[in-house]
Coordinates of C-alpha atoms in Angstrom, one line a residue:
X1 CA -69.9 -16.3 38.2
X2 CA -68.2 -17.9 35.2
X3 CA -64.8 -16.4 34.8
X4 CA -64.1 -15.1 31.0
X5 CA -60.7 -15.4 29.3
X6 CA -58.8 -12.2 29.2
X7 CA -58.3 -10.9 25.8
X8 CA -54.6 -11.5 25.8
X9 CA -55.1 -15.0 26.8
X10 CA -57.3 -15.7 23.9
X11 CA -54.8 -14.3 21.3
X12 CA -52.1 -16.4 23.1
X13 CA -54.1 -19.6 22.8
X14 CA -54.9 -18.9 18.9
X15 CA -51.3 -18.5 18.1
X16 CA -50.3 -21.7 19.9
X17 CA -53.2 -23.5 18.0
X18 CA -52.0 -22.0 14.7
X19 CA -48.3 -23.0 15.3
X20 CA -49.4 -26.7 16.3
X21 CA -51.1 -26.8 13.2
X22 CA -48.2 -25.8 11.2
X23 CA -45.7 -27.9 12.9
X24 CA -48.0 -30.9 12.4
X25 CA -48.4 -30.3 8.6
X26 CA -44.6 -30.1 8.3
X27 CA -44.1 -33.3 10.2
X28 CA -46.8 -35.1 8.1
X29 CA -46.0 -33.6 4.8
X30 CA -42.2 -34.0 5.0
X31 CA -39.3 -31.5 4.4
X32 CA -40.2 -29.3 1.3
X33 CA -36.9 -27.5 1.3
X34 CA -34.7 -27.8 -1.8
X35 CA -30.9 -28.2 -1.5
X36 CA -29.1 -25.2 -2.6
X37 CA -25.9 -23.3 -2.5
X38 CA -26.3 -20.7 0.5
X39 CA -23.0 -19.1 0.0
X40 CA -20.1 -18.6 -2.5
X41 CA -17.3 -16.6 -1.0
X42 CA -15.9 -15.4 -4.2
X43 CA -19.0 -14.0 -5.7
X44 CA -18.5 -10.8 -7.5
X45 CA -15.0 -10.6 -6.0
X46 CA -11.6 -9.8 -7.6
X47 CA -9.2 -12.4 -6.8
X48 CA -5.3 -12.6 -7.2
X49 CA -2.4 -15.0 -6.9
X50 CA -2.7 -15.2 -3.2
X51 CA -6.3 -16.5 -3.4
X52 CA -5.8 -20.3 -3.8
X53 CA -9.3 -21.7 -2.9
X54 CA -12.9 -20.8 -3.0
X55 CA -15.7 -22.3 -0.6
X56 CA -19.3 -23.3 -1.6
X57 CA -21.7 -23.7 1.4
X58 CA -24.7 -25.7 1.0
X59 CA -27.8 -26.0 3.2
X60 CA -27.9 -29.7 3.1
X61 CA -25.1 -32.3 3.1
X62 CA -24.7 -33.4 -0.6
X63 CA -23.6 -36.3 -2.5
X64 CA -20.1 -35.1 -2.9
X65 CA -19.1 -37.3 -5.7
X66 CA -22.0 -36.0 -7.6
X67 CA -21.0 -32.4 -6.8
X68 CA -17.5 -32.9 -8.0
X69 CA -18.6 -34.6 -11.3
X70 CA -21.0 -31.8 -12.1
X71 CA -19.0 -28.8 -11.1
X72 CA -17.9 -26.7 -13.9
X73 CA -15.8 -23.6 -14.3
X74 CA -15.7 -21.4 -17.6
X75 CA -12.9 -20.9 -18.7
X76 CA -11.3 -24.1 -17.0
X77 CA -9.2 -23.5 -13.9
X78 CA -7.5 -26.6 -12.9
X79 CA -7.9 -27.6 -9.1
X80 CA -9.0 -30.3 -6.8
X81 CA -12.1 -30.9 -4.6
X82 CA -12.3 -31.5 -0.8
X83 CA -15.1 -31.1 1.7
X84 CA -16.2 -30.9 5.1
X85 CA -19.7 -31.0 6.7
X86 CA -21.9 -28.9 4.3
X87 CA -18.8 -27.1 2.8
X88 CA -16.9 -27.7 -0.4
X89 CA -13.5 -26.3 -1.1
X90 CA -12.2 -26.1 -4.6
X91 CA -8.4 -25.5 -4.3
X92 CA -6.5 -24.3 -7.5
X93 CA -3.6 -26.3 -8.8
X94 CA -2.4 -23.7 -11.3
X95 CA -1.7 -19.8 -10.9
X96 CA -4.9 -18.1 -11.8
X97 CA -4.6 -16.1 -15.0
X98 CA -5.1 -12.5 -14.6
X99 CA -7.6 -10.4 -16.7
X100 CA -10.2 -13.2 -16.7
X101 CA -13.8 -13.4 -15.8
X102 CA -14.9 -16.9 -14.6
X103 CA -18.3 -18.4 -14.1
X104 CA -18.9 -21.3 -11.7
X105 CA -21.8 -23.6 -12.5
X106 CA -23.5 -26.6 -10.5
X107 CA -26.4 -28.5 -12.0
X108 CA -28.2 -31.9 -11.5
X109 CA -26.7 -32.6 -8.2
X110 CA -28.3 -34.7 -5.5
X111 CA -28.3 -34.3 -1.9
X112 CA -26.7 -37.2 0.3
X113 CA -29.2 -40.0 0.7
X114 CA -30.8 -39.8 4.2
X115 CA -31.9 -43.4 4.5
X116 CA -32.0 -46.5 2.0
X117 CA -35.5 -45.9 1.1
X118 CA -35.5 -42.0 1.0
X119 CA -35.5 -40.3 -2.5
X120 CA -32.7 -37.8 -2.6
X121 CA -33.6 -34.3 -3.8
X122 CA -32.1 -32.5 -6.8
X123 CA -30.4 -29.2 -5.8
X124 CA -31.5 -25.8 -7.1
X125 CA -29.1 -24.9 -10.1
X126 CA -26.3 -22.6 -9.1
X127 CA -24.2 -20.0 -11.2
X128 CA -21.7 -17.8 -9.7
X129 CA -19.0 -15.4 -11.2
X130 CA -15.7 -13.9 -10.1
X131 CA -13.0 -12.3 -12.1
X132 CA -9.1 -12.1 -11.4
X133 CA -7.3 -8.7 -11.3
X134 CA -6.5 -6.7 -14.3
X135 CA -3.2 -7.3 -15.9
X136 CA -1.6 -3.9 -15.4
X137 CA 1.9 -2.6 -14.7
X138 CA 3.5 0.7 -13.5
X139 CA 6.6 2.3 -14.6
X140 CA 8.3 5.8 -14.6
X141 CA 8.1 7.7 -17.8
X142 CA 11.1 9.1 -19.6
X143 CA 9.8 11.3 -22.5
X144 CA 7.6 14.3 -22.7
X145 CA 4.9 15.0 -20.3
X146 CA 5.5 11.4 -18.9
X147 CA 9.0 12.2 -17.8
X148 CA 9.8 11.4 -14.1
X149 CA 6.1 10.5 -13.5
X150 CA 4.5 7.3 -12.5
X151 CA 2.5 5.7 -15.3
X152 CA -0.2 3.0 -15.0
X153 CA -0.8 0.9 -18.0
X154 CA -3.8 -1.5 -17.7
X155 CA -3.6 -4.1 -20.4
X156 CA -6.9 -5.7 -19.6
X157 CA -8.8 -2.4 -19.9
X158 CA -6.5 -1.0 -22.6
X159 CA -6.2 2.0 -20.5
X160 CA -3.2 4.3 -19.7
X161 CA -3.1 7.0 -16.9
X162 CA -0.4 9.3 -15.6
X163 CA -0.7 9.1 -11.6
X164 CA 1.6 11.6 -10.3
X165 CA 1.7 15.4 -10.9
X166 CA 4.4 17.0 -13.4
X167 CA 6.0 18.8 -10.4
X168 CA 7.4 15.7 -8.9
X169 CA 10.2 13.5 -10.2
X170 CA 9.8 10.0 -8.9
X171 CA 12.7 7.9 -8.1
X172 CA 11.4 4.7 -6.5
X173 CA 8.2 3.0 -5.9
X174 CA 6.4 -0.2 -4.6
X175 CA 2.7 -1.4 -5.1
X176 CA 0.5 -2.0 -2.1
X177 CA -0.7 -5.9 -2.0
X178 CA -4.0 -5.2 -3.8
X179 CA -2.6 -2.6 -6.3
X180 CA -5.0 0.2 -5.3
X181 CA -2.4 2.1 -4.0
X182 CA 1.3 2.7 -4.7
X183 CA 4.1 3.9 -2.2
X184 CA 6.9 6.0 -3.9
X185 CA 9.6 8.5 -3.2
X186 CA 9.8 11.8 -5.1
X187 CA 11.7 15.0 -5.3
X188 CA 10.3 18.4 -6.2
X189 CA 11.1 18.9 -10.0
X190 CA 12.4 22.6 -9.1
X191 CA 15.1 20.6 -7.0
X192 CA 15.6 17.5 -9.2
X193 CA 16.3 19.7 -12.3
X194 CA 19.4 20.9 -10.7
X195 CA 20.8 17.5 -10.2
X196 CA 19.8 17.1 -6.4
X197 CA 17.6 14.5 -5.0
X198 CA 15.8 15.2 -1.6
X199 CA 12.8 12.7 -1.8
X200 CA 9.5 12.5 0.3
X201 CA 7.5 9.4 0.6
X202 CA 4.0 9.5 -0.9
X203 CA 1.0 7.1 -1.7
X204 CA -1.1 7.6 -4.9
X205 CA -4.3 5.7 -6.0
X206 CA -4.2 3.9 -9.1
X207 CA -8.1 4.0 -9.6
X208 CA -8.3 0.1 -9.7
X209 CA -10.9 -1.4 -7.2
X210 CA -9.5 -4.0 -4.9
X211 CA -12.6 -6.4 -4.0
X212 CA -10.9 -9.3 -2.7
X213 CA -12.7 -12.2 -0.8
X214 CA -13.1 -11.7 3.0
X215 CA -12.2 -8.0 2.8
X216 CA -14.2 -5.0 2.8
X217 CA -12.2 -2.7 0.6
X218 CA -14.6 0.4 0.9
X219 CA -15.6 2.5 -2.1
X220 CA -13.7 2.8 -5.3
X221 CA -11.2 5.7 -5.4
X222 CA -10.2 7.6 -8.5
X223 CA -6.6 7.5 -9.9
X224 CA -4.1 10.1 -8.8
X225 CA -5.2 10.8 -5.1
X226 CA -1.8 12.0 -3.5
X227 CA -1.0 11.6 0.3
X228 CA 2.3 12.5 1.8
X229 CA 3.6 9.7 4.1
X230 CA 7.0 11.0 5.3
X231 CA 8.7 14.4 5.1
X232 CA 12.3 15.2 4.5
X233 CA 12.6 18.1 6.9
X234 CA 15.2 16.8 9.4
X235 CA 16.2 13.6 7.5
X236 CA 17.1 12.7 4.0
X237 CA 15.4 9.4 2.8
X238 CA 17.8 7.0 1.3
X239 CA 15.7 3.9 0.6
X240 CA 12.5 2.3 1.7
X241 CA 10.8 -1.0 1.7
X242 CA 6.9 -1.9 2.0
X243 CA 5.8 -5.0 4.0
X244 CA 4.0 -7.6 1.9
X245 CA 0.8 -7.0 3.7
X246 CA 1.1 -3.2 3.5
X247 CA 1.4 -3.0 7.3
X248 CA 4.5 -1.2 7.7
X249 CA 7.4 0.8 5.9
X250 CA 11.0 0.5 6.9
X251 CA 13.0 3.7 5.8
X252 CA 16.7 4.1 5.7
X253 CA 17.6 7.8 6.5
X254 CA 20.4 10.2 7.1
X255 CA 20.2 13.5 9.5
X256 CA 20.5 16.7 7.8
X257 CA 21.8 18.4 10.7
X258 CA 22.7 17.8 14.4
X259 CA 25.5 16.2 16.2
X260 CA 25.6 13.3 13.9
X261 CA 25.5 14.2 10.5
X262 CA 26.0 11.4 8.0
X263 CA 25.2 8.6 10.5
X264 CA 22.5 6.1 8.5
X265 CA 19.7 5.0 10.8
X266 CA 16.6 2.6 10.1
X267 CA 13.1 3.6 11.0
X268 CA 9.8 1.7 10.8
X269 CA 6.5 3.4 10.0
X270 CA 3.6 1.2 10.9
X271 CA 0.2 1.9 9.4
X272 CA -1.8 4.4 11.7
X273 CA 1.2 5.0 13.9
X274 CA 4.2 7.5 14.3
X275 CA 7.5 6.6 12.9
X276 CA 9.8 4.6 15.2
X277 CA 13.7 4.3 15.3
X278 CA 15.1 0.9 15.1
X279 CA 17.7 1.3 17.9
X280 CA 21.0 -0.3 17.7
X281 CA 20.3 -1.5 14.0
X282 CA 22.9 -0.9 11.6
X283 CA 23.9 -2.3 8.5
X284 CA 23.5 -2.1 4.7
X285 CA 21.1 -3.4 2.2
X286 CA 17.8 -4.6 3.7
X287 CA 14.4 -6.1 2.9
X288 CA 11.3 -6.8 4.9
X289 CA 10.5 -10.6 4.8
X290 CA 7.2 -12.0 3.8
X291 CA 5.8 -12.4 7.2
X292 CA 5.8 -8.5 7.5
X293 CA 7.0 -8.9 10.9
X294 CA 10.8 -9.3 10.5
X295 CA 13.8 -7.7 8.5
X296 CA 16.7 -9.3 6.8
X297 CA 19.6 -6.7 6.6
X298 CA 23.2 -7.1 5.8
X299 CA 25.6 -6.8 8.8
X300 CA 29.2 -7.3 8.8
X301 CA 30.0 -10.5 7.3
X302 CA 26.4 -11.9 6.9
X303 CA 22.7 -11.4 6.9
X304 CA 20.8 -10.9 10.2
X305 CA 17.0 -11.5 10.4
X306 CA 15.6 -9.1 13.2
X307 CA 12.2 -8.8 14.8
X308 CA 10.0 -5.7 13.6
X309 CA 7.3 -6.3 16.5
X310 CA 8.1 -6.4 20.2
X311 CA 11.7 -5.3 21.2
X312 CA 14.1 -4.9 18.2
X313 CA 17.0 -4.8 20.5
X314 CA 16.6 -8.5 21.1
X315 CA 19.1 -10.6 19.4
X316 CA 18.8 -11.5 15.8
X317 CA 16.1 -14.1 15.1
X318 CA 18.8 -15.7 12.8
X319 CA 22.3 -15.0 11.5
X320 CA 23.6 -16.1 8.2
X321 CA 27.4 -15.4 8.0
X322 CA 27.8 -17.0 4.5
X323 CA 25.8 -14.5 2.5
X324 CA 26.1 -10.9 1.7
X325 CA 22.7 -10.2 0.1
X326 CA 19.1 -11.4 0.1
X327 CA 17.5 -10.9 -3.4
X328 CA 14.1 -12.5 -3.1
X329 CA 11.6 -14.5 -1.1
X330 CA 9.1 -17.0 -2.1
X331 CA 5.7 -15.5 -1.5
X332 CA 4.9 -17.9 1.4
X333 CA 8.2 -17.2 3.0
X334 CA 9.6 -20.7 2.8
X335 CA 12.5 -20.1 0.9
X336 CA 14.9 -17.2 -0.2
X337 CA 17.4 -16.4 -2.8
X338 CA 20.8 -15.0 -1.4
X339 CA 24.0 -14.1 -3.0
X340 CA 27.4 -15.1 -1.6
X341 CA 30.7 -13.1 -2.5
X342 CA 33.4 -15.5 -3.1
X343 CA 37.2 -15.1 -2.4
X344 CA 38.0 -15.5 -6.1
X345 CA 35.6 -12.6 -7.0
X346 CA 33.0 -14.9 -8.2
X347 CA 29.3 -14.7 -7.0
X348 CA 27.3 -17.6 -6.0
X349 CA 23.4 -17.7 -6.1
X350 CA 22.0 -19.9 -3.1
X351 CA 18.6 -21.2 -2.6
X352 CA 18.1 -21.0 1.4
X353 CA 15.0 -22.6 2.9
X354 CA 13.4 -22.5 6.2
X355 CA 14.5 -26.0 7.0
X356 CA 18.0 -24.9 6.8
X357 CA 18.9 -26.2 3.4
X358 CA 21.5 -24.3 1.3
X359 CA 21.6 -25.1 -2.3
X360 CA 24.0 -23.3 -4.8
X361 CA 22.2 -22.8 -8.0
X362 CA 24.7 -20.8 -9.9
X363 CA 28.2 -19.5 -9.7
X364 CA 29.3 -16.6 -12.0
X365 CA 31.9 -14.1 -12.8
X366 CA 29.0 -11.7 -13.7
X367 CA 26.4 -10.2 -11.7
X368 CA 22.9 -11.5 -10.3
X369 CA 20.7 -8.6 -10.8
X370 CA 17.4 -10.1 -10.2
X371 CA 15.8 -13.5 -9.1
X372 CA 12.2 -14.1 -8.9
X373 CA 10.3 -17.1 -7.5
X374 CA 7.6 -18.7 -10.0
X375 CA 4.2 -18.9 -8.1
X376 CA 4.6 -22.6 -7.6
X377 CA 8.3 -22.1 -6.6
X378 CA 9.4 -24.6 -9.5
X379 CA 11.5 -22.1 -11.4
X380 CA 13.5 -18.9 -10.6
X381 CA 13.4 -16.3 -13.3
X382 CA 16.5 -14.4 -13.1
X383 CA 18.3 -11.3 -14.7
X384 CA 22.0 -12.3 -15.0
X385 CA 25.2 -11.0 -16.6
X386 CA 27.9 -12.7 -18.3
X387 CA 31.5 -11.3 -18.6
X388 CA 33.2 -11.2 -22.0
X389 CA 36.5 -12.9 -22.9
X390 CA 38.2 -9.8 -24.1
X391 CA 40.6 -7.6 -22.2
X392 CA 38.1 -5.0 -21.5
X393 CA 35.6 -6.0 -18.5
X394 CA 32.1 -6.0 -20.4
X395 CA 29.0 -7.3 -18.7
X396 CA 26.3 -8.6 -21.1
X397 CA 23.0 -9.2 -19.4
X398 CA 20.4 -12.0 -20.3
X399 CA 17.2 -13.4 -19.0
X400 CA 17.2 -17.1 -17.9
X401 CA 15.2 -19.6 -15.8
X402 CA 16.9 -22.0 -13.2
X403 CA 15.0 -25.4 -12.2
X404 CA 15.0 -25.4 -8.5
X405 CA 14.9 -29.2 -8.4
X406 CA 17.7 -29.8 -10.8
X407 CA 19.6 -26.5 -10.7
X408 CA 19.4 -26.5 -14.6
X409 CA 19.9 -23.1 -16.2
X410 CA 17.8 -22.1 -19.3
X411 CA 18.6 -19.1 -21.3
X412 CA 15.5 -17.1 -22.5
X413 CA 16.8 -14.0 -24.3
X414 CA 20.1 -12.1 -24.7
X415 CA 19.9 -8.4 -23.9
X416 CA 22.0 -5.8 -25.5
X417 CA 22.4 -3.3 -22.6
X418 CA 23.7 -3.5 -18.9
X419 CA 21.3 -1.1 -17.6
X420 CA 18.1 -3.4 -17.4
X421 CA 15.3 -4.2 -14.9
X422 CA 13.0 -7.1 -14.9
X423 CA 9.7 -8.0 -13.2
X424 CA 7.6 -11.3 -13.4
X425 CA 3.8 -11.2 -13.8
X426 CA 1.9 -12.4 -10.8
X427 CA 0.4 -15.2 -12.9
X428 CA 3.8 -16.0 -14.4
X429 CA 2.5 -15.2 -17.9
X430 CA 5.1 -12.8 -18.8
X431 CA 8.4 -11.0 -18.0
X432 CA 8.4 -7.3 -18.3
X433 CA 11.8 -5.4 -18.6
X434 CA 13.3 -2.2 -19.8
X435 CA 16.3 -1.3 -21.9
X436 CA 18.0 2.1 -21.6
X437 CA 19.0 3.5 -25.1
X438 CA 21.3 6.5 -24.2
X439 CA 22.7 8.3 -21.1
X440 CA 22.3 12.0 -20.3
X441 CA 23.0 13.9 -17.1
X442 CA 19.8 16.0 -17.8
X443 CA 17.3 13.2 -18.2
X444 CA 15.0 11.3 -15.8
X445 CA 16.8 9.0 -13.3
X446 CA 16.6 5.3 -12.9
X447 CA 18.0 6.1 -9.4
X448 CA 20.1 8.6 -7.8
X449 CA 23.2 7.7 -9.5
X450 CA 22.1 6.4 -13.1
X451 CA 20.1 8.4 -15.8
X452 CA 18.5 7.6 -19.2
X453 CA 17.6 9.8 -22.2
X454 CA 15.2 7.1 -23.4
X455 CA 14.3 3.6 -22.6
X456 CA 12.1 0.8 -24.2
X457 CA 9.8 -1.2 -22.2
X458 CA 9.4 -4.9 -23.4
X459 CA 7.2 -7.9 -22.6
X460 CA 8.4 -11.4 -23.2
X461 CA 5.5 -13.8 -23.0
X462 CA 6.0 -17.1 -21.2
X463 CA 2.9 -19.1 -22.1
X464 CA 3.6 -22.6 -23.2
X465 CA 3.1 -23.3 -26.8
X466 CA 2.9 -19.6 -27.5
X467 CA 5.0 -16.9 -29.0
X468 CA 8.1 -16.3 -26.9
X469 CA 9.3 -13.3 -28.8
X470 CA 9.4 -10.0 -26.8
X471 CA 7.5 -7.0 -27.9
X472 CA 7.6 -3.4 -27.3
X473 CA 4.9 -1.7 -25.1
X474 CA 6.4 1.8 -25.1
X475 CA 9.0 3.8 -23.1
X476 CA 10.0 4.0 -19.5
X477 CA 12.0 2.6 -16.8
X478 CA 11.8 0.5 -13.7
X479 CA 8.5 -1.4 -14.9
X480 CA 6.7 -3.4 -12.3
X481 CA 3.6 -5.6 -12.5
X482 CA 0.7 -4.8 -10.1
X483 CA 0.2 -7.7 -7.8

């Protein structure tokens, strides 16, 4: 009796025949796929000054010289091309300007020739878009309904928003790395109106949508959502700093009651964890280093660099006995500005690198209030003071740059008042500063010792070839650009 194939066997044989025919057709007919861009890692993303290169991934190995020739960015964004395998990287050579939408286009590019006789195929045209973050800054209001409150001014969108409620008086704040939140200290207005300050730590959303490459930032949150981070029940908060990556907060506190009243202590609050005492860590002014894992603190006759991970009771990572204060860090952590207090009552501003080089940039009888690295670490933007020649000791502030290669100081702008703060835009397009007009004990606070009745905010453009005259942008104190 003849055996008949099982129905499943017949289906399997039919599928094998069809697949064999398809494979034969592909082999005999050649490769019909078209070269194309498979992925653009900045597509529809928001990028900031820390984003220095985008990547185009192709489905074929391309004629890279042709890709480089035909790759266009609108508006132009200077950079250099490199490639590996089927991936091309475009590395920016200038800081990306904020508040700008960019288009990346690639047309009429051929794949790499596979053999001397093979005709290379032209890739499918590609167009991608991305944008830089909005040009925006935050300040503490001083007039009317803004008094004592955090205010966001978005220059790109021409929008202004009050972020904090009227019953809180803000004393200090620091933006998170993507500008979507702000960490701030504030005292209840009922207490602050009596001249006392007992702040708590909070965060507030800015309403800006952080959509950086390689990170899921979640849904957009509206502006003004407040969350308490640290209370003031047992300790008074004196000062705080936020890590560059937003991963931890370091707080200086003093107990309100107990066996050791008045003893200042340092604590760290890592994200998602409870607050931790930094045992045996004593000192004065402090700042979290750019690596977000170490702390620079004034101790005795110098600066100590202490670990914030592992055992903080270990010996300092480094001790710099020469300096009394750290002013700023380069964003990559390769250099810092530090202040030396000289025996003749002058002050010296030093550039200190991770290679151990220490270069004196400036020696002054006045003060060095602020020093900020430009994105490419070529210039230092400074808020300085000079002392007059009269019998009365008077400090006059001014804005200046210092060339880090030549140590040459260039004065940008003379300022009339001593009570001034300054900040550099992340793309180095402008300086933002305030100017207190009058002092009054019943007005909004700059800090816990100084007050202002009103204060103007100014922007000084820094674009090459453009106007370098400051212009007023309203009233407020302690303005800071969002990163």
